[in-house]
PDB file of C-alpha atoms in Angstrom:
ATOM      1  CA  UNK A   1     -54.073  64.703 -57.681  1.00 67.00           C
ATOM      2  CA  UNK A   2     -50.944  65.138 -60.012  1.00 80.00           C
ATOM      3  CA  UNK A   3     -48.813  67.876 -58.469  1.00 87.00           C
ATOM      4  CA  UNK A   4     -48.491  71.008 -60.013  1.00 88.00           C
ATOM      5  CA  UNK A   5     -51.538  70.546 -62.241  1.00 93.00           C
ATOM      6  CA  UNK A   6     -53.216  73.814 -63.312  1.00 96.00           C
ATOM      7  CA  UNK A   7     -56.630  72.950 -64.932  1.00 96.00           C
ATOM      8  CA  UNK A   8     -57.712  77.081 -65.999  1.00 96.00           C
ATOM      9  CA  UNK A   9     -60.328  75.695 -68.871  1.00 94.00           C
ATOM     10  CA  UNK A  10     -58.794  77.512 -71.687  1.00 95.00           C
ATOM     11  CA  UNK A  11     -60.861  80.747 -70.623  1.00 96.00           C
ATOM     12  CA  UNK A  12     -60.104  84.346 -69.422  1.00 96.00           C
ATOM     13  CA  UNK A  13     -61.987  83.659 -66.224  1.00 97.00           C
ATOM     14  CA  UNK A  14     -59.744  80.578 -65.333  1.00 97.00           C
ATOM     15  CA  UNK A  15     -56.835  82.656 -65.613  1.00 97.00           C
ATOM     16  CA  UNK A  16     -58.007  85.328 -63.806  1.00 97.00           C
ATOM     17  CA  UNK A  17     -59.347  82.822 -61.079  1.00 98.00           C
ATOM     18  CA  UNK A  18     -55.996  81.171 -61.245  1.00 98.00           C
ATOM     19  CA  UNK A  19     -54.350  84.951 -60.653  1.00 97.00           C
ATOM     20  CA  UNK A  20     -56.805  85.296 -57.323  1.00 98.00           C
ATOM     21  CA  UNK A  21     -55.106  82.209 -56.277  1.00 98.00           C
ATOM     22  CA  UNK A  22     -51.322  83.050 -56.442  1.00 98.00           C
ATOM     23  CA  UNK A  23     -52.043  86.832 -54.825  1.00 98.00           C
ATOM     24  CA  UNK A  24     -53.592  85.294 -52.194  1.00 98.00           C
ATOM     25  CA  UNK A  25     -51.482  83.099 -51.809  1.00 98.00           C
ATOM     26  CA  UNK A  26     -47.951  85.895 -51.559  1.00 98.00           C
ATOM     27  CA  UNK A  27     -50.542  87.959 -49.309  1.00 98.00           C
ATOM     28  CA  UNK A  28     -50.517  84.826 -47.030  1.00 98.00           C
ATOM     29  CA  UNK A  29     -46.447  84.438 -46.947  1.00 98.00           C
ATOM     30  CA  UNK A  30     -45.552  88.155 -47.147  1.00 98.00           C
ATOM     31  CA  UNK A  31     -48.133  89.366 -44.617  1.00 97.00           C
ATOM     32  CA  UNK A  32     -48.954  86.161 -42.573  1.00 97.00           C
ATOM     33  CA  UNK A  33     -45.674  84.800 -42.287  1.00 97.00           C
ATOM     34  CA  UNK A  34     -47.064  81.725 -43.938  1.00 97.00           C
ATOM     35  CA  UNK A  35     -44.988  79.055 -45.995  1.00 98.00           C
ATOM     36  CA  UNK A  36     -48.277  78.421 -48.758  1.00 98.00           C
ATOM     37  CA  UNK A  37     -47.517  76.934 -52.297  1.00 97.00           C
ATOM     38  CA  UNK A  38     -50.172  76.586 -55.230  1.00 97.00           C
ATOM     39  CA  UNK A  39     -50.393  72.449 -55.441  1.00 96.00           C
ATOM     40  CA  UNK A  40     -52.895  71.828 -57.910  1.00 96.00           C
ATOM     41  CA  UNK A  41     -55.651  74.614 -59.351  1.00 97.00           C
ATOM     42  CA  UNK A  42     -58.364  73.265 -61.593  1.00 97.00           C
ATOM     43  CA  UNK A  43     -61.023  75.928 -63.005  1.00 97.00           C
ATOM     44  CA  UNK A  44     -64.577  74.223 -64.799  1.00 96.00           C
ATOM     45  CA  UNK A  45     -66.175  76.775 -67.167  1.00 95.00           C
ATOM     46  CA  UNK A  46     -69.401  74.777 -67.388  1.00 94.00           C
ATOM     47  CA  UNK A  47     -70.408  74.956 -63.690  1.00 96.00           C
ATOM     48  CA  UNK A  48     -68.071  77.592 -62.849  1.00 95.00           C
ATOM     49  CA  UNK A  49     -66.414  76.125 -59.979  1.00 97.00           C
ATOM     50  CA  UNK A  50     -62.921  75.859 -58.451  1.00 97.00           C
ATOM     51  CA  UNK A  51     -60.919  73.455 -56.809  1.00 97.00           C
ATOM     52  CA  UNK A  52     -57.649  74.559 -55.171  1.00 97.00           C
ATOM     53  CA  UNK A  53     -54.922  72.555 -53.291  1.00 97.00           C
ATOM     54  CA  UNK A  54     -52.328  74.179 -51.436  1.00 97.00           C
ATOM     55  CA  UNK A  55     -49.280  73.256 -49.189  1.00 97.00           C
ATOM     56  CA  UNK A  56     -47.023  74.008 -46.531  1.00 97.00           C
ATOM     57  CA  UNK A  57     -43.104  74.290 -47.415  1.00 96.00           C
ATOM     58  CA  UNK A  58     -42.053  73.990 -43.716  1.00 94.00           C
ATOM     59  CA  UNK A  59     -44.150  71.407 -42.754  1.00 94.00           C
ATOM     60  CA  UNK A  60     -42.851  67.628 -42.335  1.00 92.00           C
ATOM     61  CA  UNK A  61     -46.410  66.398 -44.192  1.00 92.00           C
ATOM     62  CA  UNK A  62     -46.517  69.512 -46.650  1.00 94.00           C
ATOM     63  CA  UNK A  63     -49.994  70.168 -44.684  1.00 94.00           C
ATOM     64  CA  UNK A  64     -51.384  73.146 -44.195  1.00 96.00           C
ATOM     65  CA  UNK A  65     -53.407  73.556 -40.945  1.00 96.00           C
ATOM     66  CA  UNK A  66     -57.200  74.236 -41.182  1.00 96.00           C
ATOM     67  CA  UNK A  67     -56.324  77.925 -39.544  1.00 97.00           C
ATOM     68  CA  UNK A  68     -53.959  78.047 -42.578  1.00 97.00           C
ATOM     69  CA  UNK A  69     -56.338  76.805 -44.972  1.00 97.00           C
ATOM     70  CA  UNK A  70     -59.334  79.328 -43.564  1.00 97.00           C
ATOM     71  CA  UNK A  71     -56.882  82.308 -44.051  1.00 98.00           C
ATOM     72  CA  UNK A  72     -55.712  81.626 -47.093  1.00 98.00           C
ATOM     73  CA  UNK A  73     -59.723  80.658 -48.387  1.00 97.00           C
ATOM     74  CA  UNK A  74     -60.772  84.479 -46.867  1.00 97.00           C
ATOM     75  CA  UNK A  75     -57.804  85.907 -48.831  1.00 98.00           C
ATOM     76  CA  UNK A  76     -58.702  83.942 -51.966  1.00 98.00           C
ATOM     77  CA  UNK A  77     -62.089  85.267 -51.913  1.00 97.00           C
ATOM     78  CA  UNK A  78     -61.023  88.929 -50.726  1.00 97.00           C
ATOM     79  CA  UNK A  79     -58.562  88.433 -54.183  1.00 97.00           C
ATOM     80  CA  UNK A  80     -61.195  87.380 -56.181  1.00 97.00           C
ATOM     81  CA  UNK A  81     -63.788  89.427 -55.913  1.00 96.00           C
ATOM     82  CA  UNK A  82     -61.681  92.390 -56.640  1.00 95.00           C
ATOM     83  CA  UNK A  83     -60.393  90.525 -59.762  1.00 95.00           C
ATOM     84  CA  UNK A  84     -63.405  89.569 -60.937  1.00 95.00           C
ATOM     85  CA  UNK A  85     -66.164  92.002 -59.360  1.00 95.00           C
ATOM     86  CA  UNK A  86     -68.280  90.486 -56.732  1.00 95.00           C
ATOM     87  CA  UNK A  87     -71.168  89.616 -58.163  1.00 95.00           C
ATOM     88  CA  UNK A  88     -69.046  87.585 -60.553  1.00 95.00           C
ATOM     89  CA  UNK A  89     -67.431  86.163 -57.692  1.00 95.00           C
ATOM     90  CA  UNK A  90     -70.369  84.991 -55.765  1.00 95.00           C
ATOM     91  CA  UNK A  91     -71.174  82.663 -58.299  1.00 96.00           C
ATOM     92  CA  UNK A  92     -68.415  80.941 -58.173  1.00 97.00           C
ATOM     93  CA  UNK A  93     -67.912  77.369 -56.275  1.00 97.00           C
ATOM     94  CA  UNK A  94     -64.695  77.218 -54.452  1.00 97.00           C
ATOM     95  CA  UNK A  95     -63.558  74.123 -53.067  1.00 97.00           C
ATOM     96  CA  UNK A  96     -59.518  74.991 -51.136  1.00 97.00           C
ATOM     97  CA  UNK A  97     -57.971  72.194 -49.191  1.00 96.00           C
ATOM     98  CA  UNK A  98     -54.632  70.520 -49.177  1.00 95.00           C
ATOM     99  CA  UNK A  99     -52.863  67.602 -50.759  1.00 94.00           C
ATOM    100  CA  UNK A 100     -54.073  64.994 -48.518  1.00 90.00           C
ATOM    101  CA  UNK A 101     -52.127  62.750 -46.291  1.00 87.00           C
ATOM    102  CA  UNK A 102     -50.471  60.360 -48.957  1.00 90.00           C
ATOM    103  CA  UNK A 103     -49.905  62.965 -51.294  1.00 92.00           C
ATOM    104  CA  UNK A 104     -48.344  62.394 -55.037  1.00 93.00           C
ATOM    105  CA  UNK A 105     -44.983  63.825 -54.932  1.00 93.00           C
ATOM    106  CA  UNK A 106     -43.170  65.321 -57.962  1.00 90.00           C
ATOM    107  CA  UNK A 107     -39.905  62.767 -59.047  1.00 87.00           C
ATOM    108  CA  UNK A 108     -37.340  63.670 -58.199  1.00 84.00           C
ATOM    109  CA  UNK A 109     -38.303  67.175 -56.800  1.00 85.00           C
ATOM    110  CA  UNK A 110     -40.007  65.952 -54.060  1.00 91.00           C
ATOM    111  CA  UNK A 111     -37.536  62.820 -52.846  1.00 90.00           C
ATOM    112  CA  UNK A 112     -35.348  64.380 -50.749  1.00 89.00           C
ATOM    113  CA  UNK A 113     -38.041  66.877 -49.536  1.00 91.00           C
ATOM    114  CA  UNK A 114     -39.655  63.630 -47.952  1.00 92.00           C
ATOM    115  CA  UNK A 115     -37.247  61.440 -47.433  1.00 88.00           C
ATOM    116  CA  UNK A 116     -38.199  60.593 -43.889  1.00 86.00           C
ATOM    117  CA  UNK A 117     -41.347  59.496 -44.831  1.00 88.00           C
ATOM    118  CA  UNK A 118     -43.022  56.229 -46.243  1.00 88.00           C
ATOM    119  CA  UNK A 119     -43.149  56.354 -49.624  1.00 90.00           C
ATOM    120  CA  UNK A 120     -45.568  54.254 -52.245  1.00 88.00           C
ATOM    121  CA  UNK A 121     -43.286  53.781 -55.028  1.00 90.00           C
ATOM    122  CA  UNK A 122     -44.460  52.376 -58.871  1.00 87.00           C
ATOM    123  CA  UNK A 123     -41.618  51.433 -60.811  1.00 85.00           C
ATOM    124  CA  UNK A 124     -40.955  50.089 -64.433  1.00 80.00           C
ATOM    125  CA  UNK A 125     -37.721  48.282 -65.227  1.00 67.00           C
ATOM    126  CA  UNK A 126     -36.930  44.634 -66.563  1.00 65.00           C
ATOM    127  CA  UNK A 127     -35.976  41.798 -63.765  1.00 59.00           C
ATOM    128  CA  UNK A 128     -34.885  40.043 -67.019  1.00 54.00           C
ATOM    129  CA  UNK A 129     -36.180  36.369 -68.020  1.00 48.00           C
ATOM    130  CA  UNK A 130     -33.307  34.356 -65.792  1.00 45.00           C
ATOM    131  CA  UNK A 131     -34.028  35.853 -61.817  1.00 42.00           C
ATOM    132  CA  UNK A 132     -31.797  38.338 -62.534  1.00 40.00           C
ATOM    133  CA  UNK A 133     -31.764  42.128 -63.438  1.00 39.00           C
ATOM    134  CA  UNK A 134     -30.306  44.330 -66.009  1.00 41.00           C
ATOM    135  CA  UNK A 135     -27.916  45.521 -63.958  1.00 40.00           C
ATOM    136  CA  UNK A 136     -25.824  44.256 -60.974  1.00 41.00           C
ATOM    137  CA  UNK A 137     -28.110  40.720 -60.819  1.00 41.00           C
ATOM    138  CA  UNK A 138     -27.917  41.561 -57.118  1.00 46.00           C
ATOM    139  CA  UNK A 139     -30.343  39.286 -54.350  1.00 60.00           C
ATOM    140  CA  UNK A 140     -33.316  41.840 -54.401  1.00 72.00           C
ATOM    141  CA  UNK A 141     -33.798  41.631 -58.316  1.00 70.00           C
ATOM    142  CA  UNK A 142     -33.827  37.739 -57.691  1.00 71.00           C
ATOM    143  CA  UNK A 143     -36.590  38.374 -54.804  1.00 71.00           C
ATOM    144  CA  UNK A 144     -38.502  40.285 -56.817  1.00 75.00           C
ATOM    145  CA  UNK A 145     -38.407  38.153 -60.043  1.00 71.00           C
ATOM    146  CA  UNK A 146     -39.455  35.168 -57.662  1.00 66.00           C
ATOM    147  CA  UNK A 147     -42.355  37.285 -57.183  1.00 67.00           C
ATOM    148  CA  UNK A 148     -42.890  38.603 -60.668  1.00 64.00           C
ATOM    149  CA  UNK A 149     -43.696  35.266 -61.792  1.00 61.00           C
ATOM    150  CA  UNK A 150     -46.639  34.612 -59.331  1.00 58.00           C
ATOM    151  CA  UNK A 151     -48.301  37.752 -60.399  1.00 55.00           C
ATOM    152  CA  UNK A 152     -50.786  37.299 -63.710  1.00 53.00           C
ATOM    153  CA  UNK A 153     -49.534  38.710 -66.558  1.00 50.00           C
ATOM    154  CA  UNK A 154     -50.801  41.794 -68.054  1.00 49.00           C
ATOM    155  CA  UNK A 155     -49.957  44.817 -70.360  1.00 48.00           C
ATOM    156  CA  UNK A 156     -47.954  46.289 -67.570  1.00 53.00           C
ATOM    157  CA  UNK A 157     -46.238  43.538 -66.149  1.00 54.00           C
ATOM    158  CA  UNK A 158     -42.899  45.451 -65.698  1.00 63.00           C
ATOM    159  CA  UNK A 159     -44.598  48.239 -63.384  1.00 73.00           C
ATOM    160  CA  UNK A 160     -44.923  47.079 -59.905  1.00 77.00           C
ATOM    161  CA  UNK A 161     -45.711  49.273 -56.634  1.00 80.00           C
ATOM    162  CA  UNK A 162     -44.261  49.255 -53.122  1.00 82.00           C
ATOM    163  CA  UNK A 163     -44.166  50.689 -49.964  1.00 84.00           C
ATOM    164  CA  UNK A 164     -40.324  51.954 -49.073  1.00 85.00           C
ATOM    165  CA  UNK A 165     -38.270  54.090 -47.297  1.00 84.00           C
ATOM    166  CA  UNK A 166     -35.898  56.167 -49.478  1.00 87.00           C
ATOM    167  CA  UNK A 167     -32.246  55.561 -48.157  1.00 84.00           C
ATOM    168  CA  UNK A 168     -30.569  57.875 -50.966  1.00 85.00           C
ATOM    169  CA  UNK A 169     -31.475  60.479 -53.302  1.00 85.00           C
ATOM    170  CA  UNK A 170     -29.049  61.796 -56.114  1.00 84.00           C
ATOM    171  CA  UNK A 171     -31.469  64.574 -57.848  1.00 75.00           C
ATOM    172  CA  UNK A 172     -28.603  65.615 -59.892  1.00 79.00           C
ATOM    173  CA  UNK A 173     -27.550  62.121 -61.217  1.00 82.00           C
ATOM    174  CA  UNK A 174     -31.191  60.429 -61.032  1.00 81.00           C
ATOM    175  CA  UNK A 175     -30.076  58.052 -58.524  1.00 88.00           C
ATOM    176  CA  UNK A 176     -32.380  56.747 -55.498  1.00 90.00           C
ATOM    177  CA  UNK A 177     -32.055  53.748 -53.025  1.00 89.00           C
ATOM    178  CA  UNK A 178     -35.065  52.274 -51.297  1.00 88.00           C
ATOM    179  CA  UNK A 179     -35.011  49.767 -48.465  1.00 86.00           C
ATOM    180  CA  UNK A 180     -38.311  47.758 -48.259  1.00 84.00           C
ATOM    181  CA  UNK A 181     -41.204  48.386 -45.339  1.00 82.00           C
ATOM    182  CA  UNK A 182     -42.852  45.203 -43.774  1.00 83.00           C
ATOM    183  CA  UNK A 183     -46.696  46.451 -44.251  1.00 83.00           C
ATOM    184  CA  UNK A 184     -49.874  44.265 -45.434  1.00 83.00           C
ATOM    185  CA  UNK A 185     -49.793  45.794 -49.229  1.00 81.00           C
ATOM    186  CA  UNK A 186     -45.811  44.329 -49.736  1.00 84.00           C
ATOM    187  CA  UNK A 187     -46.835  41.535 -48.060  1.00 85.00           C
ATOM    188  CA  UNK A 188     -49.558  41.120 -50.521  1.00 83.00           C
ATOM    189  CA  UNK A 189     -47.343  42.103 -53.780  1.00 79.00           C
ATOM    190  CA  UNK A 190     -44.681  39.917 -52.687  1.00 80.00           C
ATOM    191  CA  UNK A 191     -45.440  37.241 -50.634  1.00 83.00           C
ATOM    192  CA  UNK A 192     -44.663  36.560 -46.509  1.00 84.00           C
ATOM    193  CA  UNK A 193     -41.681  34.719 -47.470  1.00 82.00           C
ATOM    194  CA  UNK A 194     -39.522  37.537 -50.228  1.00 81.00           C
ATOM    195  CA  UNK A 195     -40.797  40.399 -47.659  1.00 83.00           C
ATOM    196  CA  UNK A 196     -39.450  39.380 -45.029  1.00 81.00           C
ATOM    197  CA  UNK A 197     -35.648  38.607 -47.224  1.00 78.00           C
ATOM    198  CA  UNK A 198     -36.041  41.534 -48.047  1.00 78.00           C
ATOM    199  CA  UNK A 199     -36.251  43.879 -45.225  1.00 73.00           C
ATOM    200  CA  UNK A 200     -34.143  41.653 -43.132  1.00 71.00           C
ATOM    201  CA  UNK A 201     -31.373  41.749 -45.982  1.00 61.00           C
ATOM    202  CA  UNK A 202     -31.763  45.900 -45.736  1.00 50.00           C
ATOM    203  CA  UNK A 203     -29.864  46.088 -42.700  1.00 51.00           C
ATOM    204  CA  UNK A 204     -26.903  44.693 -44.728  1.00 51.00           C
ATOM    205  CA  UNK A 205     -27.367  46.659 -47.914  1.00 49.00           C
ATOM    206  CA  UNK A 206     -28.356  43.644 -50.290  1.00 57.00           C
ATOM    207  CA  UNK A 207     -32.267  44.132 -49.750  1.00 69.00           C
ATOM    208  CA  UNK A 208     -31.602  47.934 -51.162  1.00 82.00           C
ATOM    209  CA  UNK A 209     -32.890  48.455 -54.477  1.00 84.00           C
ATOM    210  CA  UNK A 210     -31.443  50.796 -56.323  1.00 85.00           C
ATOM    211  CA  UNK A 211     -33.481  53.016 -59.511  1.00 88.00           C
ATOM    212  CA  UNK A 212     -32.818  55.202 -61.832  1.00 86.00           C
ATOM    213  CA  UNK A 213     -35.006  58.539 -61.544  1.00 84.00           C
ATOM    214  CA  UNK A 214     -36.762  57.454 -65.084  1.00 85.00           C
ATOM    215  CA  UNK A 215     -37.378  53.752 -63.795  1.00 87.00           C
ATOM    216  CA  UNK A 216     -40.095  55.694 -60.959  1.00 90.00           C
ATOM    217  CA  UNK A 217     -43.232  55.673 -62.506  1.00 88.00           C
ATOM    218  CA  UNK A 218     -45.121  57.236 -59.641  1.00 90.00           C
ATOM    219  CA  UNK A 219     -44.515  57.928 -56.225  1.00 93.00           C
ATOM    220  CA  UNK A 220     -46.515  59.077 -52.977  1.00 93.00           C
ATOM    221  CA  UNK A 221     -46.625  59.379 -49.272  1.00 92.00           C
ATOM    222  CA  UNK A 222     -47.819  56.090 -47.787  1.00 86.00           C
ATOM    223  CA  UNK A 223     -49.271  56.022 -44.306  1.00 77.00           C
ATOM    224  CA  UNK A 224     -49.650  52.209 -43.451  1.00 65.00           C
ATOM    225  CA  UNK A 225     -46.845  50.855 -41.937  1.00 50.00           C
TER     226      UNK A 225
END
């Protein structure tokens, strides 16, 4: 689910659903001592149901615990049926839990936030047609050309997705370094051979790869190491 998505239906009842949501939510922080943030909302008229994803700030995961999750489902509900009425409120399917375990993160708001995490990264830019890239033509463009060309083409042969660890983040000047993970998935993007170049060149700074913030397509918390 795309961070900071709020689905409401174009109705009065999804906004008012939606305003349930975020007093619940400051009852949880300002009474509870709780860290909760609104991650996604969605709101379907035609079965009149709601889906809610919330997270921790404090936590290392951005998970809220199931405690967490309970209280802040019992405030929701406390919230919404005096927003709505009750009997309103009753028929309404409510579906609260958090972002999940690999998580989309927001680029490049949530970078730095999880920087000590595994990250999945998609990324568009042009290895150029000689081995090299646009820019500095250094060793990990040349790796990853290599194993461009083994891939089949397609309509998005420019995107490709990894698993990394994010060694710098520049918010302000849209800069971010990533040094490669040895998992199964890069193994299977890139081949036994350029994987393991690549994170052993890391250690010396010339298996880094460096993007712009508008060269990350997508990027989430990745679990398999």
């Amino acid at each position: 689910c795309v961070p900071g998505t709020i689905v409401t239906g174009g109705s009065a009842m999804g906004e008012k659903v939606l305003k349930a949501v975020n007093v619940a939510i400051n009852d949880a922080n300002t009474s509870h001592e709780k860290s909760l943030a609104l991650f996604s909302f969605g709101f379907d008229v035609g079965s009149s149901s709601v889906s809610v994803r919330i997270e921790k700030m404090d936590d290392s995961f951005g998970s809220p615990t199931l405690d967490e999750i309970t209280l802040f489902g019992r405030l929701f509900n406390d919230h919404l049926g005096s927003g709505v009425g009750e009997d309103v409120a009753e028929d309404i399917s409510i579906e609260v839990s958090s972002p999940g375990a690999e998580r989309e993160l927001r680029v490049p708001e949530d970078l730095e936030r999880f920087a000590h995490l595994p990250m999945r990264v998609r990324f568009s830019v042009s290895l150029g047609g000689d081995g090299q890239g646009e820019g500095s033509g250094s060793s990990v463009e040349t790796l990853l050309k290599k194993a461009k060309t083994k891939r089949k083409k397609s309509n998005d042969d420019d995107v490709m997705s990894f698993e990394a660890i994010l060694m710098f983040v520049d918010a302000a000047q849209g800069k971010t370094k990533w040094e490669f993970v040895e998992c199964r998935s890069n193994e299977k993007l890139l081949g036994r051979k350029v994987l393991k170049q690549l994170a052993s060149n890391g250690d010396e700074g010339c298996g880094i790869l460096e993007l712009e913030g508008h060269e990350i397509v997508r990027a989430a918390l990745h679990l398999e190491i």
